[in-house]
PDB file of C-alpha atoms in Angstrom:
ATOM      1  CA  MET A   1     208.226 133.196 173.428  1.00  0.00           C
ATOM      2  CA  SER A   2     206.519 129.769 173.251  1.00  0.00           C
ATOM      3  CA  THR A   3     204.726 127.865 175.814  1.00  0.00           C
ATOM      4  CA  THR A   4     204.145 124.060 176.320  1.00  0.00           C
ATOM      5  CA  LEU A   5     201.695 121.850 178.255  1.00  0.00           C
ATOM      6  CA  ALA A   6     202.598 119.629 180.807  1.00  0.00           C
ATOM      7  CA  PRO A   7     202.143 115.839 180.026  1.00  0.00           C
ATOM      8  CA  SER A   8     199.671 115.552 183.196  1.00  0.00           C
ATOM      9  CA  ALA A   9     197.366 118.247 181.394  1.00  0.00           C
ATOM     10  CA  THR A  10     197.762 116.950 177.930  1.00  0.00           C
ATOM     11  CA  ARG A  11     196.678 113.356 179.368  1.00  0.00           C
ATOM     12  CA  ARG A  12     193.724 115.248 181.232  1.00  0.00           C
ATOM     13  CA  ALA A  13     192.263 116.784 178.224  1.00  0.00           C
ATOM     14  CA  PRO A  14     191.532 113.623 176.200  1.00  0.00           C
ATOM     15  CA  ALA A  15     190.396 111.612 179.269  1.00  0.00           C
ATOM     16  CA  ALA A  16     187.806 114.564 180.070  1.00  0.00           C
ATOM     17  CA  THR A  17     186.588 114.582 176.295  1.00  0.00           C
ATOM     18  CA  THR A  18     186.071 110.972 176.695  1.00  0.00           C
ATOM     19  CA  ARG A  19     184.197 111.057 179.527  1.00  0.00           C
ATOM     20  CA  SER A  20     181.972 113.889 178.333  1.00  0.00           C
ATOM     21  CA  ARG A  21     181.323 111.724 174.985  1.00  0.00           C
ATOM     22  CA  ARG A  22     180.328 108.751 177.266  1.00  0.00           C
ATOM     23  CA  SER A  23     177.873 110.605 179.280  1.00  0.00           C
ATOM     24  CA  VAL A  24     176.092 112.250 176.222  1.00  0.00           C
ATOM     25  CA  GLY A  25     176.063 108.736 174.875  1.00  0.00           C
ATOM     26  CA  LEU A  26     174.348 107.448 177.827  1.00  0.00           C
ATOM     27  CA  ALA A  27     172.219 110.296 177.685  1.00  0.00           C
ATOM     28  CA  TRP A  28     171.029 109.143 174.243  1.00  0.00           C
ATOM     29  CA  LEU A  29     170.013 105.816 175.714  1.00  0.00           C
ATOM     30  CA  ALA A  30     167.569 107.182 177.867  1.00  0.00           C
ATOM     31  CA  VAL A  31     165.711 108.919 175.133  1.00  0.00           C
ATOM     32  CA  PRO A  32     163.455 106.054 174.209  1.00  0.00           C
ATOM     33  CA  ALA A  33     162.331 105.319 177.734  1.00  0.00           C
ATOM     34  CA  LEU A  34     161.557 109.061 177.958  1.00  0.00           C
ATOM     35  CA  LEU A  35     159.522 109.094 174.944  1.00  0.00           C
ATOM     36  CA  PHE A  36     157.628 105.993 176.572  1.00  0.00           C
ATOM     37  CA  PHE A  37     157.107 108.066 179.772  1.00  0.00           C
ATOM     38  CA  ILE A  38     155.749 111.078 178.005  1.00  0.00           C
ATOM     39  CA  ALA A  39     153.582 109.160 175.613  1.00  0.00           C
ATOM     40  CA  PHE A  40     152.101 106.746 178.355  1.00  0.00           C
ATOM     41  CA  GLY A  41     152.665 108.574 181.332  1.00  0.00           C
ATOM     42  CA  VAL A  42     152.419 112.184 181.381  1.00  0.00           C
ATOM     43  CA  ILE A  43     149.995 112.830 178.146  1.00  0.00           C
ATOM     44  CA  PRO A  44     147.401 110.459 179.648  1.00  0.00           C
ATOM     45  CA  LEU A  45     147.885 112.336 182.898  1.00  0.00           C
ATOM     46  CA  VAL A  46     147.331 115.479 181.596  1.00  0.00           C
ATOM     47  CA  GLY A  47     144.150 114.417 179.749  1.00  0.00           C
ATOM     48  CA  VAL A  48     142.961 113.150 183.178  1.00  0.00           C
ATOM     49  CA  LEU A  49     143.521 116.366 184.934  1.00  0.00           C
ATOM     50  CA  VAL A  50     141.620 118.154 181.774  1.00  0.00           C
ATOM     51  CA  LEU A  51     138.824 115.780 182.027  1.00  0.00           C
ATOM     52  CA  SER A  52     138.404 116.639 185.906  1.00  0.00           C
ATOM     53  CA  PHE A  53     137.771 120.176 185.039  1.00  0.00           C
ATOM     54  CA  SER A  54     135.015 119.071 182.249  1.00  0.00           C
ATOM     55  CA  THR A  55     131.774 117.344 181.977  1.00  0.00           C
ATOM     56  CA  TRP A  56     131.616 114.183 179.719  1.00  0.00           C
ATOM     57  CA  ASP A  57     129.408 111.204 179.756  1.00  0.00           C
ATOM     58  CA  GLY A  58     131.979 108.979 177.537  1.00  0.00           C
ATOM     59  CA  ILE A  59     130.405 109.365 174.531  1.00  0.00           C
ATOM     60  CA  GLY A  60     129.025 113.269 173.662  1.00  0.00           C
ATOM     61  CA  GLU A  61     130.760 116.349 173.631  1.00  0.00           C
ATOM     62  CA  ILE A  62     133.119 117.009 176.169  1.00  0.00           C
ATOM     63  CA  SER A  63     132.255 120.635 177.757  1.00  0.00           C
ATOM     64  CA  PHE A  64     134.587 122.627 180.378  1.00  0.00           C
ATOM     65  CA  SER A  65     132.496 123.051 183.402  1.00  0.00           C
ATOM     66  CA  GLY A  66     135.192 124.400 185.934  1.00  0.00           C
ATOM     67  CA  LEU A  67     135.511 122.828 189.639  1.00  0.00           C
ATOM     68  CA  THR A  68     132.151 121.149 189.632  1.00  0.00           C
ATOM     69  CA  SER A  69     133.338 117.891 189.424  1.00  0.00           C
ATOM     70  CA  TRP A  70     135.752 118.238 192.019  1.00  0.00           C
ATOM     71  CA  ARG A  71     133.013 119.840 194.305  1.00  0.00           C
ATOM     72  CA  ALA A  72     130.882 116.841 193.471  1.00  0.00           C
ATOM     73  CA  VAL A  73     133.685 114.555 194.707  1.00  0.00           C
ATOM     74  CA  LEU A  74     134.877 116.101 197.527  1.00  0.00           C
ATOM     75  CA  SER A  75     131.267 116.737 198.964  1.00  0.00           C
ATOM     76  CA  ASP A  76     129.916 113.109 198.357  1.00  0.00           C
ATOM     77  CA  PRO A  77     130.081 111.490 201.722  1.00  0.00           C
ATOM     78  CA  GLY A  78     131.204 108.115 199.861  1.00  0.00           C
ATOM     79  CA  LEU A  79     134.607 109.286 199.189  1.00  0.00           C
ATOM     80  CA  PRO A  80     135.674 109.446 202.737  1.00  0.00           C
ATOM     81  CA  HIS A  81     134.559 106.000 203.155  1.00  0.00           C
ATOM     82  CA  ALA A  82     136.261 105.115 199.988  1.00  0.00           C
ATOM     83  CA  LEU A  83     139.492 106.596 200.781  1.00  0.00           C
ATOM     84  CA  TRP A  84     139.588 104.721 204.316  1.00  0.00           C
ATOM     85  CA  VAL A  85     138.794 101.171 202.817  1.00  0.00           C
ATOM     86  CA  THR A  86     141.639 102.007 200.711  1.00  0.00           C
ATOM     87  CA  PHE A  87     144.036 102.870 203.125  1.00  0.00           C
ATOM     88  CA  LEU A  88     142.862  99.772 205.598  1.00  0.00           C
ATOM     89  CA  VAL A  89     143.667  97.832 202.469  1.00  0.00           C
ATOM     90  CA  ILE A  90     146.907  99.304 202.307  1.00  0.00           C
ATOM     91  CA  ALA A  91     147.821  98.963 205.828  1.00  0.00           C
ATOM     92  CA  LEU A  92     146.384  95.358 206.666  1.00  0.00           C
ATOM     93  CA  SER A  93     147.741  93.855 203.094  1.00  0.00           C
ATOM     94  CA  TRP A  94     151.056  95.425 204.017  1.00  0.00           C
ATOM     95  CA  LEU A  95     151.336  93.979 207.599  1.00  0.00           C
ATOM     96  CA  VAL A  96     150.156  90.632 206.130  1.00  0.00           C
ATOM     97  CA  GLN A  97     152.805  90.817 203.140  1.00  0.00           C
ATOM     98  CA  THR A  98     155.912  92.223 204.669  1.00  0.00           C
ATOM     99  CA  PRO A  99     156.478  89.631 207.692  1.00  0.00           C
ATOM    100  CA  ALA A 100     155.394  86.663 205.374  1.00  0.00           C
ATOM    101  CA  SER A 101     157.661  87.967 202.473  1.00  0.00           C
ATOM    102  CA  ILE A 102     160.677  88.580 204.544  1.00  0.00           C
ATOM    103  CA  LEU A 103     160.459  84.912 206.270  1.00  0.00           C
ATOM    104  CA  LEU A 104     159.968  83.668 203.111  1.00  0.00           C
ATOM    105  CA  GLY A 105     162.709  85.579 201.313  1.00  0.00           C
ATOM    106  CA  VAL A 106     165.379  84.518 204.095  1.00  0.00           C
ATOM    107  CA  PHE A 107     164.121  80.800 203.635  1.00  0.00           C
ATOM    108  CA  LEU A 108     164.394  80.790 199.852  1.00  0.00           C
ATOM    109  CA  ALA A 109     167.799  82.495 199.995  1.00  0.00           C
ATOM    110  CA  GLY A 110     169.539  79.260 200.827  1.00  0.00           C
ATOM    111  CA  ARG A 111     171.781  77.607 198.474  1.00  0.00           C
ATOM    112  CA  GLN A 112     169.943  73.989 198.747  1.00  0.00           C
ATOM    113  CA  ARG A 113     168.360  72.586 195.761  1.00  0.00           C
ATOM    114  CA  TYR A 114     165.069  71.917 197.395  1.00  0.00           C
ATOM    115  CA  ARG A 115     164.807  75.706 198.003  1.00  0.00           C
ATOM    116  CA  ALA A 116     165.230  76.643 194.315  1.00  0.00           C
ATOM    117  CA  VAL A 117     162.471  74.152 193.419  1.00  0.00           C
ATOM    118  CA  LEU A 118     159.990  75.885 196.297  1.00  0.00           C
ATOM    119  CA  SER A 119     161.026  79.099 194.921  1.00  0.00           C
ATOM    120  CA  VAL A 120     159.324  78.296 191.337  1.00  0.00           C
ATOM    121  CA  LEU A 121     156.291  76.733 193.214  1.00  0.00           C
ATOM    122  CA  TYR A 122     155.848  79.550 195.321  1.00  0.00           C
ATOM    123  CA  PHE A 123     156.027  81.967 192.240  1.00  0.00           C
ATOM    124  CA  ILE A 124     153.264  80.210 190.598  1.00  0.00           C
ATOM    125  CA  PRO A 125     150.381  82.705 191.909  1.00  0.00           C
ATOM    126  CA  LEU A 126     152.109  85.481 190.616  1.00  0.00           C
ATOM    127  CA  LEU A 127     151.616  84.188 186.925  1.00  0.00           C
ATOM    128  CA  LEU A 128     147.976  83.623 187.336  1.00  0.00           C
ATOM    129  CA  SER A 129     145.757  86.610 186.089  1.00  0.00           C
ATOM    130  CA  SER A 130     143.883  88.493 189.213  1.00  0.00           C
ATOM    131  CA  ALA A 131     140.445  88.195 187.401  1.00  0.00           C
ATOM    132  CA  ALA A 132     141.186  84.212 187.088  1.00  0.00           C
ATOM    133  CA  ILE A 133     142.123  84.303 191.054  1.00  0.00           C
ATOM    134  CA  ALA A 134     138.885  86.040 191.854  1.00  0.00           C
ATOM    135  CA  ILE A 135     136.679  83.899 189.971  1.00  0.00           C
ATOM    136  CA  THR A 136     138.480  80.588 191.725  1.00  0.00           C
ATOM    137  CA  TYR A 137     138.215  81.826 195.324  1.00  0.00           C
ATOM    138  CA  LYS A 138     134.786  82.958 194.537  1.00  0.00           C
ATOM    139  CA  ALA A 139     133.633  79.518 193.418  1.00  0.00           C
ATOM    140  CA  LEU A 140     135.634  77.922 196.085  1.00  0.00           C
ATOM    141  CA  LEU A 141     134.041  80.479 199.052  1.00  0.00           C
ATOM    142  CA  ASP A 142     130.680  79.290 197.873  1.00  0.00           C
ATOM    143  CA  PRO A 143     128.600  78.317 200.840  1.00  0.00           C
ATOM    144  CA  ASN A 144     126.368  76.024 198.993  1.00  0.00           C
ATOM    145  CA  PHE A 145     128.869  74.619 196.277  1.00  0.00           C
ATOM    146  CA  GLY A 146     132.374  75.611 197.419  1.00  0.00           C
ATOM    147  CA  LEU A 147     135.057  73.810 199.549  1.00  0.00           C
ATOM    148  CA  GLY A 148     133.399  73.759 202.487  1.00  0.00           C
ATOM    149  CA  ALA A 149     130.211  72.350 201.213  1.00  0.00           C
ATOM    150  CA  GLY A 150     132.167  69.753 199.204  1.00  0.00           C
ATOM    151  CA  LEU A 151     134.404  68.486 202.224  1.00  0.00           C
ATOM    152  CA  ASN A 152     131.514  68.973 204.738  1.00  0.00           C
ATOM    153  CA  ILE A 153     133.575  71.202 206.608  1.00  0.00           C
ATOM    154  CA  PRO A 154     131.260  73.490 208.923  1.00  0.00           C
ATOM    155  CA  ILE A 155     133.601  76.067 209.474  1.00  0.00           C
ATOM    156  CA  LEU A 156     134.242  76.468 205.714  1.00  0.00           C
ATOM    157  CA  VAL A 157     130.464  76.829 204.893  1.00  0.00           C
ATOM    158  CA  GLN A 158     129.822  80.617 205.538  1.00  0.00           C
ATOM    159  CA  ASP A 159     128.630  83.479 203.440  1.00  0.00           C
ATOM    160  CA  TRP A 160     132.596  84.719 202.881  1.00  0.00           C
ATOM    161  CA  LEU A 161     131.444  87.276 200.499  1.00  0.00           C
ATOM    162  CA  GLY A 162     128.355  88.236 201.899  1.00  0.00           C
ATOM    163  CA  ASP A 163     129.663  89.484 204.893  1.00  0.00           C
ATOM    164  CA  PRO A 164     131.253  92.618 205.132  1.00  0.00           C
ATOM    165  CA  VAL A 165     133.991  91.855 207.780  1.00  0.00           C
ATOM    166  CA  LEU A 166     134.208  88.184 206.188  1.00  0.00           C
ATOM    167  CA  ALA A 167     134.542  89.718 202.630  1.00  0.00           C
ATOM    168  CA  PHE A 168     137.164  92.292 203.478  1.00  0.00           C
ATOM    169  CA  GLY A 169     139.285  89.624 205.151  1.00  0.00           C
ATOM    170  CA  VAL A 170     138.861  87.578 202.034  1.00  0.00           C
ATOM    171  CA  VAL A 171     140.296  90.305 199.848  1.00  0.00           C
ATOM    172  CA  ILE A 172     143.272  90.773 202.450  1.00  0.00           C
ATOM    173  CA  PHE A 173     143.965  87.226 201.985  1.00  0.00           C
ATOM    174  CA  VAL A 174     143.684  86.716 198.173  1.00  0.00           C
ATOM    175  CA  VAL A 175     145.713  89.842 197.631  1.00  0.00           C
ATOM    176  CA  SER A 176     148.397  88.681 200.033  1.00  0.00           C
ATOM    177  CA  TRP A 177     148.226  84.983 198.491  1.00  0.00           C
ATOM    178  CA  GLN A 178     149.081  86.468 194.800  1.00  0.00           C
ATOM    179  CA  PHE A 179     151.789  89.103 195.676  1.00  0.00           C
ATOM    180  CA  ILE A 180     153.617  87.449 198.547  1.00  0.00           C
ATOM    181  CA  PRO A 181     155.632  85.675 196.149  1.00  0.00           C
ATOM    182  CA  PHE A 182     156.742  89.050 194.205  1.00  0.00           C
ATOM    183  CA  HIS A 183     158.133  90.400 197.339  1.00  0.00           C
ATOM    184  CA  SER A 184     159.669  87.433 198.661  1.00  0.00           C
ATOM    185  CA  LEU A 185     161.650  87.234 195.468  1.00  0.00           C
ATOM    186  CA  ILE A 186     162.750  90.595 196.254  1.00  0.00           C
ATOM    187  CA  TYR A 187     163.888  89.744 199.598  1.00  0.00           C
ATOM    188  CA  GLN A 188     165.663  86.932 198.629  1.00  0.00           C
ATOM    189  CA  GLY A 189     167.964  88.791 196.345  1.00  0.00           C
ATOM    190  CA  GLY A 190     168.412  91.221 199.268  1.00  0.00           C
ATOM    191  CA  VAL A 191     169.373  88.744 201.417  1.00  0.00           C
ATOM    192  CA  ARG A 192     171.916  87.234 198.986  1.00  0.00           C
ATOM    193  CA  GLN A 193     173.532  90.361 198.636  1.00  0.00           C
ATOM    194  CA  ILE A 194     174.477  90.543 202.535  1.00  0.00           C
ATOM    195  CA  PRO A 195     178.071  89.241 202.807  1.00  0.00           C
ATOM    196  CA  ARG A 196     178.520  85.881 204.307  1.00  0.00           C
ATOM    197  CA  SER A 197     181.431  87.277 206.584  1.00  0.00           C
ATOM    198  CA  MET A 198     178.907  89.317 208.634  1.00  0.00           C
ATOM    199  CA  PHE A 199     177.198  85.866 209.736  1.00  0.00           C
ATOM    200  CA  GLU A 200     180.193  84.025 210.133  1.00  0.00           C
ATOM    201  CA  ALA A 201     181.406  86.335 212.413  1.00  0.00           C
ATOM    202  CA  ALA A 202     178.170  86.531 214.225  1.00  0.00           C
ATOM    203  CA  GLU A 203     178.170  82.813 214.276  1.00  0.00           C
ATOM    204  CA  MET A 204     181.598  82.651 215.695  1.00  0.00           C
ATOM    205  CA  ASP A 205     180.543  84.872 218.434  1.00  0.00           C
ATOM    206  CA  GLY A 206     177.944  82.428 219.238  1.00  0.00           C
ATOM    207  CA  ALA A 207     174.790  83.975 218.072  1.00  0.00           C
ATOM    208  CA  GLY A 208     171.735  81.616 217.067  1.00  0.00           C
ATOM    209  CA  ARG A 209     169.797  82.080 213.813  1.00  0.00           C
ATOM    210  CA  VAL A 210     167.212  84.263 215.593  1.00  0.00           C
ATOM    211  CA  ARG A 211     169.934  86.638 217.056  1.00  0.00           C
ATOM    212  CA  ARG A 212     171.355  86.820 213.677  1.00  0.00           C
ATOM    213  CA  PHE A 213     168.166  87.259 212.096  1.00  0.00           C
ATOM    214  CA  PHE A 214     167.239  90.421 214.087  1.00  0.00           C
ATOM    215  CA  SER A 215     170.925  91.805 214.625  1.00  0.00           C
ATOM    216  CA  ILE A 216     172.012  91.233 210.896  1.00  0.00           C
ATOM    217  CA  THR A 217     169.540  90.537 208.241  1.00  0.00           C
ATOM    218  CA  LEU A 218     166.626  92.769 209.456  1.00  0.00           C
ATOM    219  CA  PRO A 219     168.973  95.688 209.522  1.00  0.00           C
ATOM    220  CA  GLN A 220     170.659  94.932 206.184  1.00  0.00           C
ATOM    221  CA  LEU A 221     167.195  94.716 204.573  1.00  0.00           C
ATOM    222  CA  LYS A 222     166.235  98.309 205.478  1.00  0.00           C
ATOM    223  CA  TYR A 223     166.136 100.232 202.023  1.00  0.00           C
ATOM    224  CA  THR A 224     164.941  96.286 200.355  1.00  0.00           C
ATOM    225  CA  ILE A 225     161.956  96.909 203.107  1.00  0.00           C
ATOM    226  CA  ILE A 226     161.666 100.348 201.679  1.00  0.00           C
ATOM    227  CA  THR A 227     161.438  99.596 198.650  1.00  0.00           C
ATOM    228  CA  SER A 228     158.927  96.649 198.616  1.00  0.00           C
ATOM    229  CA  SER A 229     156.927  98.925 200.712  1.00  0.00           C
ATOM    230  CA  THR A 230     156.706 101.100 197.803  1.00  0.00           C
ATOM    231  CA  LEU A 231     155.706  98.578 195.345  1.00  0.00           C
ATOM    232  CA  MET A 232     153.358  97.158 197.946  1.00  0.00           C
ATOM    233  CA  ILE A 233     151.762 100.553 198.594  1.00  0.00           C
ATOM    234  CA  ALA A 234     151.408 101.527 195.131  1.00  0.00           C
ATOM    235  CA  GLY A 235     149.959  98.561 193.862  1.00  0.00           C
ATOM    236  CA  SER A 236     147.513  98.197 196.760  1.00  0.00           C
ATOM    237  CA  LEU A 237     146.271 102.084 195.428  1.00  0.00           C
ATOM    238  CA  THR A 238     145.257 100.626 192.233  1.00  0.00           C
ATOM    239  CA  PHE A 239     143.705  97.043 193.129  1.00  0.00           C
ATOM    240  CA  PHE A 240     140.295  96.951 190.667  1.00  0.00           C
ATOM    241  CA  ASP A 241     140.174  93.632 188.689  1.00  0.00           C
ATOM    242  CA  LEU A 242     140.425  91.225 191.440  1.00  0.00           C
ATOM    243  CA  ILE A 243     138.093  93.192 194.173  1.00  0.00           C
ATOM    244  CA  PHE A 244     135.806  93.712 191.329  1.00  0.00           C
ATOM    245  CA  VAL A 245     135.501  90.153 190.350  1.00  0.00           C
ATOM    246  CA  LEU A 246     135.548  89.352 193.649  1.00  0.00           C
ATOM    247  CA  THR A 247     132.966  91.728 195.901  1.00  0.00           C
ATOM    248  CA  ALA A 248     132.582  94.385 193.019  1.00  0.00           C
ATOM    249  CA  GLY A 249     133.027  96.840 196.328  1.00  0.00           C
ATOM    250  CA  GLY A 250     130.314  95.142 198.489  1.00  0.00           C
ATOM    251  CA  PRO A 251     128.862  94.147 200.544  1.00  0.00           C
ATOM    252  CA  ALA A 252     127.207  97.282 201.875  1.00  0.00           C
ATOM    253  CA  ASP A 253     130.726  99.179 199.928  1.00  0.00           C
ATOM    254  CA  ALA A 254     132.799  97.282 202.666  1.00  0.00           C
ATOM    255  CA  THR A 255     135.352  96.569 200.002  1.00  0.00           C
ATOM    256  CA  ARG A 256     134.636  99.722 197.915  1.00  0.00           C
ATOM    257  CA  VAL A 257     138.422 101.083 197.471  1.00  0.00           C
ATOM    258  CA  LEU A 258     139.119 104.313 195.233  1.00  0.00           C
ATOM    259  CA  ALA A 259     139.731 102.392 192.076  1.00  0.00           C
ATOM    260  CA  VAL A 260     136.284 100.592 192.500  1.00  0.00           C
ATOM    261  CA  ASP A 261     134.490 103.926 193.056  1.00  0.00           C
ATOM    262  CA  MET A 262     136.244 105.646 190.191  1.00  0.00           C
ATOM    263  CA  TRP A 263     134.905 102.710 187.941  1.00  0.00           C
ATOM    264  CA  LYS A 264     131.585 103.005 189.259  1.00  0.00           C
ATOM    265  CA  ARG A 265     131.157 106.504 188.805  1.00  0.00           C
ATOM    266  CA  GLY A 266     132.923 106.623 185.328  1.00  0.00           C
ATOM    267  CA  TRP A 267     131.302 103.640 183.505  1.00  0.00           C
ATOM    268  CA  GLN A 268     128.123 102.768 186.006  1.00  0.00           C
ATOM    269  CA  ALA A 269     127.163 106.311 186.038  1.00  0.00           C
ATOM    270  CA  SER A 270     128.705 107.879 182.996  1.00  0.00           C
ATOM    271  CA  LEU A 271     130.220 110.657 185.218  1.00  0.00           C
ATOM    272  CA  MET A 272     133.971 110.913 183.500  1.00  0.00           C
ATOM    273  CA  GLY A 273     134.453 114.047 185.398  1.00  0.00           C
ATOM    274  CA  PRO A 274     134.249 112.990 188.808  1.00  0.00           C
ATOM    275  CA  ALA A 275     135.850 109.558 187.878  1.00  0.00           C
ATOM    276  CA  SER A 276     138.908 111.752 186.301  1.00  0.00           C
ATOM    277  CA  ALA A 277     139.067 113.592 189.844  1.00  0.00           C
ATOM    278  CA  ILE A 278     139.330 110.508 191.622  1.00  0.00           C
ATOM    279  CA  ALA A 279     141.981 109.237 189.352  1.00  0.00           C
ATOM    280  CA  LEU A 280     144.167 112.135 190.263  1.00  0.00           C
ATOM    281  CA  ILE A 281     143.638 111.491 194.028  1.00  0.00           C
ATOM    282  CA  LEU A 282     144.773 108.395 193.540  1.00  0.00           C
ATOM    283  CA  VAL A 283     147.905 109.953 191.985  1.00  0.00           C
ATOM    284  CA  LEU A 284     148.231 112.367 194.866  1.00  0.00           C
ATOM    285  CA  VAL A 285     147.914 109.747 197.429  1.00  0.00           C
ATOM    286  CA  GLY A 286     150.595 107.466 195.770  1.00  0.00           C
ATOM    287  CA  LEU A 287     153.186 110.209 195.382  1.00  0.00           C
ATOM    288  CA  ALA A 288     152.740 111.334 198.663  1.00  0.00           C
ATOM    289  CA  VAL A 289     153.216 107.790 200.343  1.00  0.00           C
ATOM    290  CA  ALA A 290     156.282 107.181 198.075  1.00  0.00           C
ATOM    291  CA  LEU A 291     157.808 110.726 199.313  1.00  0.00           C
ATOM    292  CA  LEU A 292     157.232 109.465 203.045  1.00  0.00           C
ATOM    293  CA  LEU A 293     158.879 106.426 202.277  1.00  0.00           C
ATOM    294  CA  ARG A 294     161.913 107.909 200.466  1.00  0.00           C
ATOM    295  CA  ARG A 295     162.186 110.143 203.311  1.00  0.00           C
ATOM    296  CA  VAL A 296     162.145 107.662 205.584  1.00  0.00           C
ATOM    297  CA  GLY A 297     164.824 105.860 204.053  1.00  0.00           C
ATOM    298  CA  GLY A 298     166.928 108.876 204.240  1.00  0.00           C
ATOM    299  CA  GLY A 299     166.926 109.220 200.479  1.00  0.00           C
ATOM    300  CA  SER A 300     169.474 107.924 197.419  1.00  0.00           C
ATOM    301  CA  ALA A 301     172.633 108.878 199.009  1.00  0.00           C
ATOM    302  CA  ASN A 302     172.085 106.701 202.188  1.00  0.00           C
ATOM    303  CA  ALA A 303     170.665 103.913 200.156  1.00  0.00           C
ATOM    304  CA  GLY A 304     173.793 103.985 198.137  1.00  0.00           C
ATOM    305  CA  ALA A 305     176.031 103.789 201.126  1.00  0.00           C
ATOM    306  CA  SER A 306     174.240 101.197 202.399  1.00  0.00           C
ATOM    307  CA  GLN A 307     174.528  99.099 199.309  1.00  0.00           C
ATOM    308  CA  GLN A 308     178.025  99.710 198.978  1.00  0.00           C
ATOM    309  CA  GLU A 309     178.637  98.421 202.328  1.00  0.00           C
ATOM    310  CA  GLY A 310     176.712  95.153 201.804  1.00  0.00           C
ATOM    311  CA  ALA A 311     178.454  94.764 198.007  1.00  0.00           C
TER     312      ALA A 311
END
């Protein structure tokens, strides 16, 4: 007695084999990225974790000291202050950058030629070095030889970097000035993914520009806002070079964020153990914020559905 396979079954078998081979091939393409991530992400993180349980001055022998470094960091009254300043920088820079980036992104999403030229000009601050930007603003804000003194504008002749409140405001302004172009580019791409038919239908119903912005553009940019906010917050946690060159964490520790605190402990005080502990705190805070934003966004499934609707 002989059995024969149905034609549909014979067709399905090669198709399944092809799909499995394709998935294996795609998996191999991810191997180089995985190796780079392990080499430059996982291994250094494990090294920092080990150092946080040891005592090392950066030169001599590394000796295991248990929870000594963690106790020193967690009992230091300067840690809550550095955490508070870090969260203030995150919150205020987000409040400044997000609305400005959305408005600029919506404006630059137009098809006019002059908007393309403006988008190139707006992107220039992101191409500059953070240290160079900090040096430039430090010179411009100098009360004796800066912009205010040169143009004889009394309101600009202030001790911008010597007053704690003014120095913190300067940091927020400079950070926002440098990174608004990047997030504007993200929102520009997000706006261009919104179907034109939605705007045309709203315009036929008599909706003005403001109504279309709040009823169509902002809701469709929900996941773009979450992505931009994640990048913005992760970047705010690691601000170091700009703040260090501009204020060095001062005056009176008014701009001493966790990254600056980590550098001062590790390289000025030669306490690599406590510095490594602060580095791990930064990682944990970043992960917690990223997971929170992901939960607010509803996960990748809803994000995929939203992108399909706006495709």
